[in-house]
């Protein structure tokens, strides 16, 4: 019995190592920077795509479980910057999207290229450039709420309903204000409100 139990434990440990190695192979492709109040910046990394896939950038990429809870849905196609996938040119007008009424926990980046169909190739850099968006304070608050700070990146998908037909191409991470900075922002808002009275 003891030999059987130790073998089961060894197999479970090997499976855990294998699963974490598979997750480690997903390169970080995109960073979402929320450290400036009411602003979201998408930053491409030099990470390589985990798969070869083509599709429409009007559907775009889906950051799975970006949010921790339901919130405000929105569409913003007024970003500025040259963010695009590495193999297709930027059109200078990236967009971001969260399904309405905001109960989908994912986040979407879309319409970044002048090419209708865009391509990712396994082992090749996935994205390049940056894009910046001004956010409504309620939308920004949803984004910085305590939630996931990293997750899976899928293409092509704009909501969680699309994941069955999408391909996992990598991962993303999120930068938020340091807790002390967030507290100072809150105190600053209270002080401003008191001064108005």
mmCIF file of C-alpha atoms in Angstrom:
data_model
loop_
_atom_site.group_PDB
_atom_site.id
_atom_site.type_symbol
_atom_site.label_atom_id
_atom_site.label_comp_id
_atom_site.label_asym_id
_atom_site.label_seq_id
_atom_site.Cartn_x
_atom_site.Cartn_y
_atom_site.Cartn_z
ATOM 1 C CA UNK A 1 0.000 0.000 0.000
ATOM 2 C CA UNK A 2 2.774 2.442 0.892
ATOM 3 C CA UNK A 3 4.483 1.837 -2.484
ATOM 4 C CA UNK A 4 1.183 2.409 -4.333
ATOM 5 C CA UNK A 5 0.540 5.647 -2.391
ATOM 6 C CA UNK A 6 4.040 6.956 -3.111
ATOM 7 C CA UNK A 7 3.622 6.182 -6.837
ATOM 8 C CA UNK A 8 0.272 8.011 -6.928
ATOM 9 C CA UNK A 9 1.872 10.965 -5.148
ATOM 10 C CA UNK A 10 4.779 10.938 -7.620
ATOM 11 C CA UNK A 11 2.390 10.815 -10.601
ATOM 12 C CA UNK A 12 0.325 13.680 -9.184
ATOM 13 C CA UNK A 13 3.504 15.713 -8.691
ATOM 14 C CA UNK A 14 4.643 14.983 -12.266
ATOM 15 C CA UNK A 15 1.231 16.036 -13.610
ATOM 16 C CA UNK A 16 1.386 19.312 -11.652
ATOM 17 C CA UNK A 17 4.897 20.027 -12.981
ATOM 18 C CA UNK A 18 3.739 19.234 -16.528
ATOM 19 C CA UNK A 19 0.700 21.539 -16.195
ATOM 20 C CA UNK A 20 2.793 24.382 -14.843
ATOM 21 C CA UNK A 21 5.367 23.871 -17.625
ATOM 22 C CA UNK A 22 2.566 24.123 -20.204
ATOM 23 C CA UNK A 23 1.363 27.390 -18.618
ATOM 24 C CA UNK A 24 4.947 28.697 -18.485
ATOM 25 C CA UNK A 25 5.222 28.186 -22.254
ATOM 26 C CA UNK A 26 2.487 30.776 -22.835
ATOM 27 C CA UNK A 27 4.456 33.942 -23.457
ATOM 28 C CA UNK A 28 3.197 37.257 -22.126
ATOM 29 C CA UNK A 29 2.063 39.076 -25.276
ATOM 30 C CA UNK A 30 0.260 42.157 -23.945
ATOM 31 C CA UNK A 31 0.520 44.347 -20.844
ATOM 32 C CA UNK A 32 -2.473 46.435 -19.773
ATOM 33 C CA UNK A 33 -1.184 49.479 -17.859
ATOM 34 C CA UNK A 34 -3.745 51.131 -15.555
ATOM 35 C CA UNK A 35 -1.274 53.131 -13.441
ATOM 36 C CA UNK A 36 -2.511 56.498 -14.788
ATOM 37 C CA UNK A 37 -5.935 57.488 -13.440
ATOM 38 C CA UNK A 38 -8.787 57.124 -15.970
ATOM 39 C CA UNK A 39 -6.418 55.831 -18.625
ATOM 40 C CA UNK A 40 -5.684 52.410 -20.104
ATOM 41 C CA UNK A 41 -2.550 51.723 -22.130
ATOM 42 C CA UNK A 42 -2.048 48.557 -24.153
ATOM 43 C CA UNK A 43 1.637 47.643 -24.475
ATOM 44 C CA UNK A 44 2.903 44.921 -26.809
ATOM 45 C CA UNK A 45 5.741 42.733 -25.588
ATOM 46 C CA UNK A 46 8.234 40.835 -27.732
ATOM 47 C CA UNK A 47 6.553 37.563 -26.736
ATOM 48 C CA UNK A 48 5.938 34.946 -29.418
ATOM 49 C CA UNK A 49 2.555 33.496 -30.334
ATOM 50 C CA UNK A 50 1.824 29.987 -29.042
ATOM 51 C CA UNK A 51 -0.161 29.114 -32.188
ATOM 52 C CA UNK A 52 -0.623 29.843 -35.881
ATOM 53 C CA UNK A 53 -4.030 31.366 -36.548
ATOM 54 C CA UNK A 54 -5.656 33.898 -38.887
ATOM 55 C CA UNK A 55 -8.849 35.856 -38.353
ATOM 56 C CA UNK A 56 -10.509 39.235 -38.328
ATOM 57 C CA UNK A 57 -9.227 42.067 -36.192
ATOM 58 C CA UNK A 58 -12.820 43.337 -36.139
ATOM 59 C CA UNK A 59 -13.334 40.458 -33.704
ATOM 60 C CA UNK A 60 -9.914 40.897 -32.111
ATOM 61 C CA UNK A 61 -8.227 39.394 -29.065
ATOM 62 C CA UNK A 62 -9.924 38.408 -25.824
ATOM 63 C CA UNK A 63 -8.287 38.750 -22.408
ATOM 64 C CA UNK A 64 -10.031 36.007 -20.443
ATOM 65 C CA UNK A 65 -11.123 36.815 -16.857
ATOM 66 C CA UNK A 66 -9.754 40.363 -16.946
ATOM 67 C CA UNK A 67 -12.427 41.470 -14.448
ATOM 68 C CA UNK A 68 -13.330 39.879 -11.115
ATOM 69 C CA UNK A 69 -17.005 40.952 -11.086
ATOM 70 C CA UNK A 70 -19.732 42.313 -13.342
ATOM 71 C CA UNK A 71 -19.531 45.999 -14.172
ATOM 72 C CA UNK A 72 -19.980 48.573 -16.900
ATOM 73 C CA UNK A 73 -19.998 47.424 -20.506
ATOM 74 C CA UNK A 74 -18.506 49.821 -23.054
ATOM 75 C CA UNK A 75 -17.099 50.245 -26.543
ATOM 76 C CA UNK A 76 -14.243 52.665 -27.190
ATOM 77 C CA UNK A 77 -12.778 52.892 -30.676
ATOM 78 C CA UNK A 78 -11.025 56.183 -29.981
ATOM 79 C CA UNK A 79 -7.653 54.904 -28.914
ATOM 80 C CA UNK A 80 -4.450 56.497 -30.123
ATOM 81 C CA UNK A 81 -1.293 54.638 -30.984
ATOM 82 C CA UNK A 82 0.302 52.107 -33.287
ATOM 83 C CA UNK A 83 -0.629 48.867 -31.495
ATOM 84 C CA UNK A 84 -1.022 46.002 -33.986
ATOM 85 C CA UNK A 85 -0.146 42.368 -34.438
ATOM 86 C CA UNK A 86 3.443 41.900 -35.602
ATOM 87 C CA UNK A 87 2.661 40.639 -39.122
ATOM 88 C CA UNK A 88 0.067 43.270 -40.157
ATOM 89 C CA UNK A 89 0.231 47.082 -40.313
ATOM 90 C CA UNK A 90 -1.414 49.365 -37.762
ATOM 91 C CA UNK A 91 -4.253 51.616 -38.875
ATOM 92 C CA UNK A 92 -3.724 53.913 -35.867
ATOM 93 C CA UNK A 93 -7.256 53.366 -34.538
ATOM 94 C CA UNK A 94 -7.370 50.461 -32.066
ATOM 95 C CA UNK A 95 -10.527 49.836 -30.068
ATOM 96 C CA UNK A 96 -11.407 48.241 -26.734
ATOM 97 C CA UNK A 97 -14.650 46.574 -25.700
ATOM 98 C CA UNK A 98 -16.477 44.966 -22.793
ATOM 99 C CA UNK A 99 -19.754 43.195 -23.484
ATOM 100 C CA UNK A 100 -22.875 44.940 -22.254
ATOM 101 C CA UNK A 101 -24.311 44.788 -19.620
ATOM 102 C CA UNK A 102 -20.842 43.956 -18.333
ATOM 103 C CA UNK A 103 -21.419 40.489 -16.932
ATOM 104 C CA UNK A 104 -18.764 38.986 -19.244
ATOM 105 C CA UNK A 105 -15.518 38.993 -17.234
ATOM 106 C CA UNK A 106 -13.318 39.291 -20.317
ATOM 107 C CA UNK A 107 -11.900 42.300 -22.128
ATOM 108 C CA UNK A 108 -11.473 42.770 -25.887
ATOM 109 C CA UNK A 109 -8.978 44.680 -28.066
ATOM 110 C CA UNK A 110 -9.987 44.989 -31.715
ATOM 111 C CA UNK A 111 -9.803 46.889 -35.026
ATOM 112 C CA UNK A 112 -6.091 47.718 -34.890
ATOM 113 C CA UNK A 113 -4.978 46.912 -38.452
ATOM 114 C CA UNK A 114 -5.684 48.258 -41.934
ATOM 115 C CA UNK A 115 -5.793 44.599 -43.040
ATOM 116 C CA UNK A 116 -9.165 42.933 -42.480
ATOM 117 C CA UNK A 117 -7.586 39.540 -41.824
ATOM 118 C CA UNK A 118 -4.605 39.372 -39.465
ATOM 119 C CA UNK A 119 -2.126 36.595 -38.762
ATOM 120 C CA UNK A 120 -0.250 35.060 -35.861
ATOM 121 C CA UNK A 121 2.484 32.471 -36.433
ATOM 122 C CA UNK A 122 3.720 30.123 -33.735
ATOM 123 C CA UNK A 123 7.163 31.161 -32.477
ATOM 124 C CA UNK A 124 6.923 34.622 -34.093
ATOM 125 C CA UNK A 125 6.467 37.851 -32.132
ATOM 126 C CA UNK A 126 2.721 38.392 -31.718
ATOM 127 C CA UNK A 127 2.273 42.169 -31.276
ATOM 128 C CA UNK A 128 4.074 45.470 -31.590
ATOM 129 C CA UNK A 129 3.405 49.072 -30.501
ATOM 130 C CA UNK A 130 1.187 50.698 -27.890
ATOM 131 C CA UNK A 131 -2.279 52.257 -27.667
ATOM 132 C CA UNK A 132 -3.781 54.588 -25.073
ATOM 133 C CA UNK A 133 -7.437 55.114 -24.162
ATOM 134 C CA UNK A 134 -9.136 57.651 -21.892
ATOM 135 C CA UNK A 135 -11.664 55.880 -19.665
ATOM 136 C CA UNK A 136 -14.829 57.002 -17.961
ATOM 137 C CA UNK A 137 -14.160 56.953 -14.178
ATOM 138 C CA UNK A 138 -16.683 54.119 -13.614
ATOM 139 C CA UNK A 139 -15.062 52.009 -16.357
ATOM 140 C CA UNK A 140 -11.615 52.715 -14.883
ATOM 141 C CA UNK A 141 -12.846 51.741 -11.407
ATOM 142 C CA UNK A 142 -14.076 48.405 -12.794
ATOM 143 C CA UNK A 143 -10.684 47.786 -14.403
ATOM 144 C CA UNK A 144 -8.613 48.406 -11.256
ATOM 145 C CA UNK A 145 -10.965 46.569 -8.890
ATOM 146 C CA UNK A 146 -9.320 43.671 -7.091
ATOM 147 C CA UNK A 147 -9.264 40.955 -9.708
ATOM 148 C CA UNK A 148 -7.038 38.945 -11.973
ATOM 149 C CA UNK A 149 -3.680 40.482 -12.837
ATOM 150 C CA UNK A 150 -2.871 37.978 -15.559
ATOM 151 C CA UNK A 151 -4.640 35.476 -17.747
ATOM 152 C CA UNK A 152 -5.057 33.797 -21.110
ATOM 153 C CA UNK A 153 -5.183 35.651 -24.436
ATOM 154 C CA UNK A 154 -7.410 34.224 -27.203
ATOM 155 C CA UNK A 155 -7.863 35.010 -30.928
ATOM 156 C CA UNK A 156 -10.263 35.597 -32.623
ATOM 157 C CA UNK A 157 -12.755 36.303 -29.839
ATOM 158 C CA UNK A 158 -14.570 39.332 -28.476
ATOM 159 C CA UNK A 159 -16.661 37.688 -25.717
ATOM 160 C CA UNK A 160 -16.539 34.453 -23.736
ATOM 161 C CA UNK A 161 -19.143 33.029 -26.138
ATOM 162 C CA UNK A 162 -16.409 32.935 -28.818
ATOM 163 C CA UNK A 163 -13.868 30.863 -26.870
ATOM 164 C CA UNK A 164 -15.037 27.503 -28.252
ATOM 165 C CA UNK A 165 -13.874 28.578 -31.729
ATOM 166 C CA UNK A 166 -10.870 30.672 -30.667
ATOM 167 C CA UNK A 167 -7.183 29.783 -30.311
ATOM 168 C CA UNK A 168 -5.085 30.354 -27.192
ATOM 169 C CA UNK A 169 -2.108 32.423 -28.387
ATOM 170 C CA UNK A 170 -0.484 33.588 -25.143
ATOM 171 C CA UNK A 171 -1.048 35.471 -21.926
ATOM 172 C CA UNK A 172 -1.503 39.024 -20.673
ATOM 173 C CA UNK A 173 -0.681 40.901 -17.477
ATOM 174 C CA UNK A 174 -2.165 43.975 -15.807
ATOM 175 C CA UNK A 175 -0.388 46.825 -14.022
ATOM 176 C CA UNK A 176 -2.430 48.751 -11.448
ATOM 177 C CA UNK A 177 -1.585 51.670 -9.155
ATOM 178 C CA UNK A 178 0.354 50.685 -6.023
ATOM 179 C CA UNK A 179 -1.967 50.385 -2.988
ATOM 180 C CA UNK A 180 -0.434 53.501 -1.413
ATOM 181 C CA UNK A 181 -1.029 55.480 -4.618
ATOM 182 C CA UNK A 182 -4.632 54.312 -4.824
ATOM 183 C CA UNK A 183 -5.169 55.338 -1.193
ATOM 184 C CA UNK A 184 -3.691 58.778 -1.869
ATOM 185 C CA UNK A 185 -5.989 59.194 -4.854
ATOM 186 C CA UNK A 186 -8.933 58.372 -2.597
ATOM 187 C CA UNK A 187 -7.796 60.852 0.087
ATOM 188 C CA UNK A 188 -7.241 63.519 -2.570
ATOM 189 C CA UNK A 189 -10.798 63.037 -3.800
ATOM 190 C CA UNK A 190 -12.162 63.356 -0.238
ATOM 191 C CA UNK A 191 -10.123 66.515 0.375
ATOM 192 C CA UNK A 192 -11.369 68.060 -2.864
ATOM 193 C CA UNK A 193 -14.965 67.235 -1.915
ATOM 194 C CA UNK A 194 -14.490 68.867 1.516
ATOM 195 C CA UNK A 195 -13.027 72.016 -0.020
ATOM 196 C CA UNK A 196 -16.077 72.400 -2.268
ATOM 197 C CA UNK A 197 -18.462 72.539 0.692
#
